[in-house]
Every structure is written in C-alpha cells, then in structure tokens.
Amino acid sequence: MTAFGKLPARSLGNNGPLIPRIGLGLMGASGTYGQPLPETEHLKFLDEAYKRGETFWDTADKYDDSESVLGKWFAQNPDKRKDIFLATKFGICTNPEAKDGMKNWMDSSPEYCRIAIEKSLKRLGLPYVDLYYVHRLDKVTPIEKTIEAMVALKQEGKIKYLGLSECSADSLRRAHAVHPISCVQVEYSVFCRDIESPQVQLLQTARELGVAIVAYSPLGNGILSGAIRSLEDVRKPGDVRGVLPWLRKGNIEKNVAVVDQLTEIAKAKGMTTAQLALGWLFAQGDDVFAIPGTSKIHRLEENLASLSFQLSEEEEQSIRQIAQYVAGGRFQALTGFAFADTPQL
C-alpha cells in the first residue's frame, strides 16, 4: 500500500493509499476568502507545508491560478512529486465575463471530463494526478457515463484514484458499481452535518461501500476558527463569505455564541477552537479526512496540531448538543447541485 507523508495517515477508502488525515485545501490561497497570495508567497507557502509533512494537497480547475502555481512548484521541485498526494477536480465551468448570468455551470459529460484533465495536466506540468474528482454532477449525464470516462483516464495513466463531490447516495452507489470510488468530498463540520441526515444517507452509504469521506470547509468557512466575530471580519476585498447564511444579521450573533461555548470546551482541553472542530470530525471515524484551507503558516501548524488530541465520547456529544443551536445554513452558491442525482441509463 502506497504511503504519503509523515503525518498520521489512514487508508483512503478500501485498499486506497495511506494519506494524511489532514489535507491542505488550496482554494483560499488563490482567492475566495480575500485577495490571492502573490505567486512568490504562494510558492513559499507550499514549501513550508511540505516541510511540515503536509503532503495531501487538494485543488480544482476552478480555483483560479491554483493549478498553474502548483505547476511552477512541481517544476521547481521535481524530486518531491512522488511525496505529494495531489487531488484536483472538474465539472464546474466558469465564465466571469458572462452577461446572461451564467457565470457558473456544471458539466460532468465524458467529453468535458477528457478536455478538463488535459487542461489540468498541462497547467500542472504533470503526466498524472493521484485523485480526480467530479466536482459537481450536472444532473444531465448519467453517472455511469462519467465514471466510464474517468476509468479510461485511469487506464491511460492520467489519474490513479476516482472521487466524487457533493453527490447523492444513489449516485455514489451507481458510480461505485462501475469502478471503486475512493472517496466523496462533501461539506462536513460541526456546523454542517447534512451527510448524516437519514434523508441524505450519504455517510451511511459511503461506509457501506467502503468509501472515505473528505470533509471540505471543516471549519465552517472560518467561523469555527474563532476569527469571525462580525460581518466586518469578512468584508475585505475578494472575500465572498459575507453572503453565508451563518453570518447574516440575526444568525451571526447566535453562531458566535455557539462558537464561544465550543471555545470553553477547547480551553479546558488545551486546544484552540479550530483544533476542537477538527478533532470532532476525526472522532466521527477513521474514514473521515479533513482539508481545511489556509494561506497562513501559523494556521496550518494549528490545524496539524489537532492530530495530537482526542475527544471523549462525552465531549463529542456535548459538541453535538451545542451545535443544535447553529442558526442558518451552509453556503448557498451551487447548493442546487448538492447531493445531486443523475438520470438513469
């Protein structure tokens, strides 16, 4: 079994590679939560992540210049490619110049799958990626057709493992019947536990099939770090979090109070609030991974240190009880494609 990195590792699904339980989400370094890092700082940040044993890197073709910057890093560090478990994604198409409101649309067709991987590999300057996700299902293409296209890429040596993101339980089951799916990436945190819902059944289905869960936004887009106390904290240029339902007037006050209660539990254990939130995720099972995003070294170190703590069953339940008072929901953009189904063949 292939192993990546020096951090505590787990198998990514049944018979998958051993990868760090905490990955590095790279969306924020290229914008979304503020201005993107200048390229030199971005490259230096990747150097520092590597030095700390963080070798599970998660990007996507939608994340602005992320793949291109990674391509430059790999060109500067060709000997380190073997150490990095690199994930990227396709399926969300963007045209920022669109005048008809169609700035984002989904395309999980076999044709676009091949176009997208070729473009990603060119930007990355690599012959393959370790993990390739369907970022969103377009609800038009039968999932079997998408997976068949990805299997062809695997046979050609362009990808090694297959993943889905924000799929329905049925879509996962149908995809897995075509080819083993290593993991599902989905929003999962103390603030967002939709995948546990009896209606969604995604966590239950993934476990039945031996598919790992990769949790994105494990810190609730930053609110679980304790750094967001008011809307003023997310109003810098380029930060889209001001539209988060959790941060709307009437909700943010309640949610800051929730975070404050979590902070009290964290302090009693010698943890930060972010470490408690990540520790809660890891307490859900060895099949749960997290990819908190950051562009700050001290935050990266804080996140990695969460692996040193364990929560008792009583502490995990206390956190759940506090989380019942979270007001508002997850980020609304693209949620029309959350837990997406696709037509039958």
PDB file of C-alpha atoms in Angstrom, residues 29 45 293-301:
ATOM      1  CA  ALA A  29      -4.732  30.659  -1.355  1.00  0.00           C
ATOM      2  CA  PHE A  45       3.719  28.590   1.490  1.00  0.00           C
ATOM      3  CA  GLY A 293      -7.840  25.666   3.705  1.00  0.00           C
ATOM      4  CA  THR A 294      -5.414  28.351   4.759  1.00  0.00           C
ATOM      5  CA  SER A 295      -2.650  30.504   3.370  1.00  0.00           C
ATOM      6  CA  LYS A 296      -1.075  31.228   6.764  1.00  0.00           C
ATOM      7  CA  ILE A 297       1.687  29.096   8.250  1.00  0.00           C
ATOM      8  CA  HIS A 298       0.533  29.576  11.839  1.00  0.00           C
ATOM      9  CA  ARG A 299      -2.956  28.381  10.911  1.00  0.00           C
ATOM     10  CA  LEU A 300      -1.505  25.378   9.091  1.00  0.00           C
ATOM     11  CA  GLU A 301       0.517  24.468  12.184  1.00  0.00           C
TER      12      GLU A 301
END
